[in-house]
XYZ file of C-alpha atoms in Angstrom:
243
model
C 1.373 -4.494 25.145
C 3.835 -6.304 22.994
C 6.227 -4.238 20.889
C 5.056 -3.166 17.429
C 7.587 -3.544 14.785
C 7.510 -1.445 11.616
C 11.012 -0.699 10.072
C 10.296 -0.208 6.336
C 13.960 0.832 5.316
C 14.952 -2.488 4.282
C 12.127 -3.080 1.848
C 11.814 0.319 0.479
C 13.137 -0.390 -2.927
C 10.766 -3.460 -3.208
C 7.635 -1.868 -1.622
C 5.938 -0.634 -4.880
C 6.403 -4.021 -6.395
C 4.794 -5.664 -3.231
C 1.988 -3.268 -3.423
C 1.236 -3.250 -7.189
C -2.155 -4.587 -6.722
C -3.336 -1.756 -4.508
C -5.733 0.617 -6.371
C -4.288 3.742 -5.162
C -5.915 5.810 -7.941
C -9.480 4.627 -6.691
C -8.420 5.464 -3.028
C -7.480 8.911 -4.107
C -10.763 9.341 -5.992
C -12.573 8.159 -2.762
C -10.668 10.609 -0.515
C -11.414 13.280 -2.997
C -15.130 12.650 -3.109
C -15.190 12.698 0.814
C -13.470 16.208 0.564
C -16.165 17.460 -1.749
C -18.870 15.913 0.612
C -17.435 17.888 3.424
C -17.020 20.895 1.185
C -13.263 21.253 1.833
C -12.030 24.235 -0.183
C -8.381 24.648 0.603
C -5.686 22.476 -1.182
C -3.167 22.136 1.515
C -2.788 18.286 2.275
C -0.401 16.436 4.672
C 0.065 12.630 4.141
C 1.183 10.983 7.345
C 2.923 7.782 7.021
C 3.188 8.560 3.286
C 5.642 5.781 2.370
C 6.591 5.783 -1.166
C 4.009 8.488 -2.167
C 1.718 6.487 -4.376
C -1.432 7.812 -2.828
C -0.090 11.372 -2.678
C 0.891 11.271 -6.352
C -2.720 10.730 -7.349
C -4.066 13.144 -4.921
C -1.717 15.877 -6.260
C -3.526 15.253 -9.680
C -6.570 16.928 -7.961
C -4.674 19.935 -7.392
C -3.536 19.205 -3.642
C -0.337 20.807 -2.607
C 1.213 17.698 -0.712
C 3.466 17.413 2.261
C 4.697 13.851 2.669
C 5.732 12.674 6.077
C 7.309 9.430 6.896
C 9.661 7.788 9.561
C 11.589 5.874 6.813
C 14.092 8.013 4.914
C 14.410 5.283 2.386
C 10.695 5.111 1.732
C 10.763 8.877 1.116
C 13.670 8.552 -1.305
C 11.435 6.241 -3.238
C 8.689 8.817 -3.070
C 10.817 11.487 -4.388
C 11.338 9.682 -7.590
C 7.745 9.996 -8.437
C 6.194 12.860 -10.504
C 3.824 15.187 -8.506
C 1.535 17.681 -10.353
C 2.310 20.284 -7.528
C 5.256 21.020 -5.666
C 5.634 18.489 -2.716
C 7.432 18.743 0.577
C 9.128 15.661 1.876
C 9.614 15.363 5.777
C 11.456 12.515 7.552
C 10.200 12.365 11.141
C 8.125 10.313 13.506
C 4.372 11.026 13.141
C 4.010 11.105 16.925
C 6.556 14.069 17.028
C 5.128 16.496 14.500
C 6.509 20.007 14.655
C 5.254 21.499 11.668
C 4.060 25.140 11.833
C 2.152 25.061 8.526
C -1.664 24.517 8.867
C -3.533 22.018 6.483
C -6.947 21.788 5.130
C -6.699 18.056 4.966
C -4.706 15.313 6.694
C -4.656 11.722 5.749
C -3.146 8.612 7.267
C -3.669 5.492 5.216
C -2.840 1.916 4.699
C -3.261 0.944 8.452
C -0.517 3.202 9.578
C -2.621 3.911 12.617
C -2.436 0.196 13.515
C 1.157 0.741 14.217
C 0.494 3.202 16.931
C 0.276 1.825 20.467
C -2.675 2.335 22.720
C -0.744 4.758 24.938
C 0.229 7.080 22.041
C -2.900 7.031 19.949
C -4.438 10.156 21.618
C -0.998 11.996 21.323
C -1.089 11.339 17.740
C -4.584 12.478 17.196
C -3.775 15.744 19.207
C -0.871 16.321 16.964
C -2.805 16.046 13.852
C -5.582 18.292 15.279
C -3.047 21.076 16.065
C -1.817 21.054 12.340
C -5.307 21.397 10.978
C -7.036 24.781 9.932
C -10.473 25.288 11.455
C -13.171 23.097 9.713
C -10.372 21.018 8.103
C -10.883 17.159 7.975
C -8.698 14.166 9.009
C -9.020 10.917 7.097
C -7.574 7.579 8.102
C -8.044 3.874 7.551
C -7.431 0.921 10.061
C -7.419 -2.840 9.873
C -10.216 -4.189 12.230
C -9.739 -7.097 14.434
C -11.924 -9.128 12.145
C -9.585 -8.159 9.201
C -6.507 -9.014 10.961
C -7.810 -12.338 12.232
C -8.855 -13.103 8.688
C -5.520 -12.164 7.108
C -3.876 -14.600 9.637
C -5.634 -17.421 7.961
C -4.404 -17.025 4.475
C -0.799 -17.037 3.559
C 0.400 -15.310 0.306
C 2.986 -15.594 -2.335
C 3.840 -12.450 -4.624
C 6.117 -12.400 -7.614
C 8.279 -9.470 -8.277
C 10.980 -8.237 -10.480
C 13.870 -10.684 -9.798
C 12.380 -12.207 -6.673
C 9.517 -14.013 -5.083
C 7.994 -13.223 -1.632
C 6.266 -15.297 1.081
C 3.914 -13.707 3.527
C 2.841 -15.642 6.537
C 0.628 -13.724 9.175
C -0.357 -14.835 12.667
C -2.788 -13.027 14.957
C -2.726 -13.332 18.789
C -6.335 -12.352 20.101
C -5.108 -11.891 23.625
C -2.438 -9.200 22.746
C -4.354 -8.113 19.692
C -1.016 -8.226 17.876
C -0.876 -9.314 14.107
C 2.533 -10.432 13.159
C 3.832 -10.656 9.425
C 6.699 -12.911 8.675
C 7.999 -11.821 5.246
C 10.644 -13.886 3.258
C 11.958 -12.705 0.194
C 13.967 -15.169 -2.200
C 15.809 -13.429 -5.071
C 16.638 -15.119 -8.176
C 20.292 -14.813 -7.493
C 19.892 -17.053 -4.588
C 19.912 -14.458 -1.805
C 17.344 -14.595 0.889
C 16.001 -11.977 3.172
C 13.653 -12.033 6.017
C 11.735 -9.310 7.917
C 9.121 -9.092 10.694
C 6.342 -6.564 10.842
C 3.598 -6.197 13.384
C 0.511 -4.153 14.033
C -2.385 -4.167 16.390
C -6.096 -4.516 16.286
C -7.911 -1.360 17.168
C -11.500 -1.016 17.999
C -13.757 1.944 16.798
C -14.488 2.844 20.498
C -11.024 3.467 21.174
C -10.522 5.596 18.055
C -13.653 7.547 18.703
C -12.572 8.238 22.323
C -9.037 9.394 21.348
C -10.210 11.666 18.624
C -12.904 13.382 20.846
C -10.226 13.914 23.359
C -7.971 15.313 20.790
C -10.818 17.851 20.083
C -12.484 16.491 16.843
C -16.042 17.866 16.619
C -17.386 14.751 14.463
C -16.138 11.316 13.918
C -17.658 8.996 11.134
C -16.910 5.382 10.588
C -17.174 3.659 7.205
C -16.574 0.288 5.700
C -13.551 1.086 3.633
C -14.547 -1.190 0.544
C -18.082 0.099 0.341
C -18.146 3.520 2.021
C -21.362 2.307 3.869
C -21.670 2.029 7.683
C -18.907 0.209 9.439
C -20.059 -3.392 10.583
C -18.775 -6.338 12.377
C -17.573 -7.914 9.140
C -15.727 -4.905 7.874
C -12.124 -5.965 7.267
C -10.839 -2.307 7.015
C -12.417 0.702 8.188
C -12.286 4.356 7.094
C -12.614 7.216 9.573
C -13.506 10.792 8.698
C -13.078 13.464 11.294
C -13.905 17.185 11.228
C -12.047 19.749 13.438
């Protein structure tokens, strides 16, 4: 499979501006409601691929004690600038190489972080998550579907920011199942920077197989935007797994 590229250090200080339209507060509320539905009682949460901590910030307001994990030290530095209701721990490491002794009541991995993991490593990742969860804990993550990535590739975007304008051009290769984002940032001081990111389309069957091999008892798929059953036209899926 083609290489998946996701070095976020170079855009860490701009990331929150790029994602200002994302309703993190609503995402946190949805996750909290899922936890209530699954009767999660504990408050120890680990956010894998936490980025700049926007989602964790809102989840901390529900009383969760959050551990934020990300490969990018610069993204975590941005996360540390935010105010969390409870004491939070920041861990810079590869989520494929988790070595945390603490056990958690809830693990989350959001904003298509899982799409950055290769097919060869997906079960390894799920097994690592399984091992840091308490009995009866749950794991929640989202993923971009092939339909969603293909649709994204048909629509370029322009996003304004504080002192810059950015251009987002995406292309999807159905053979390799790799979606590539070419990001160009033009600053008002005439400086220009370019970045390339990529992720892969994942099918529910692959996810369920990997999760079951890792040991999860139940795996449920939902349409991210409606929280109804995942369908062929879902652009983003939400997966809820119970240990």
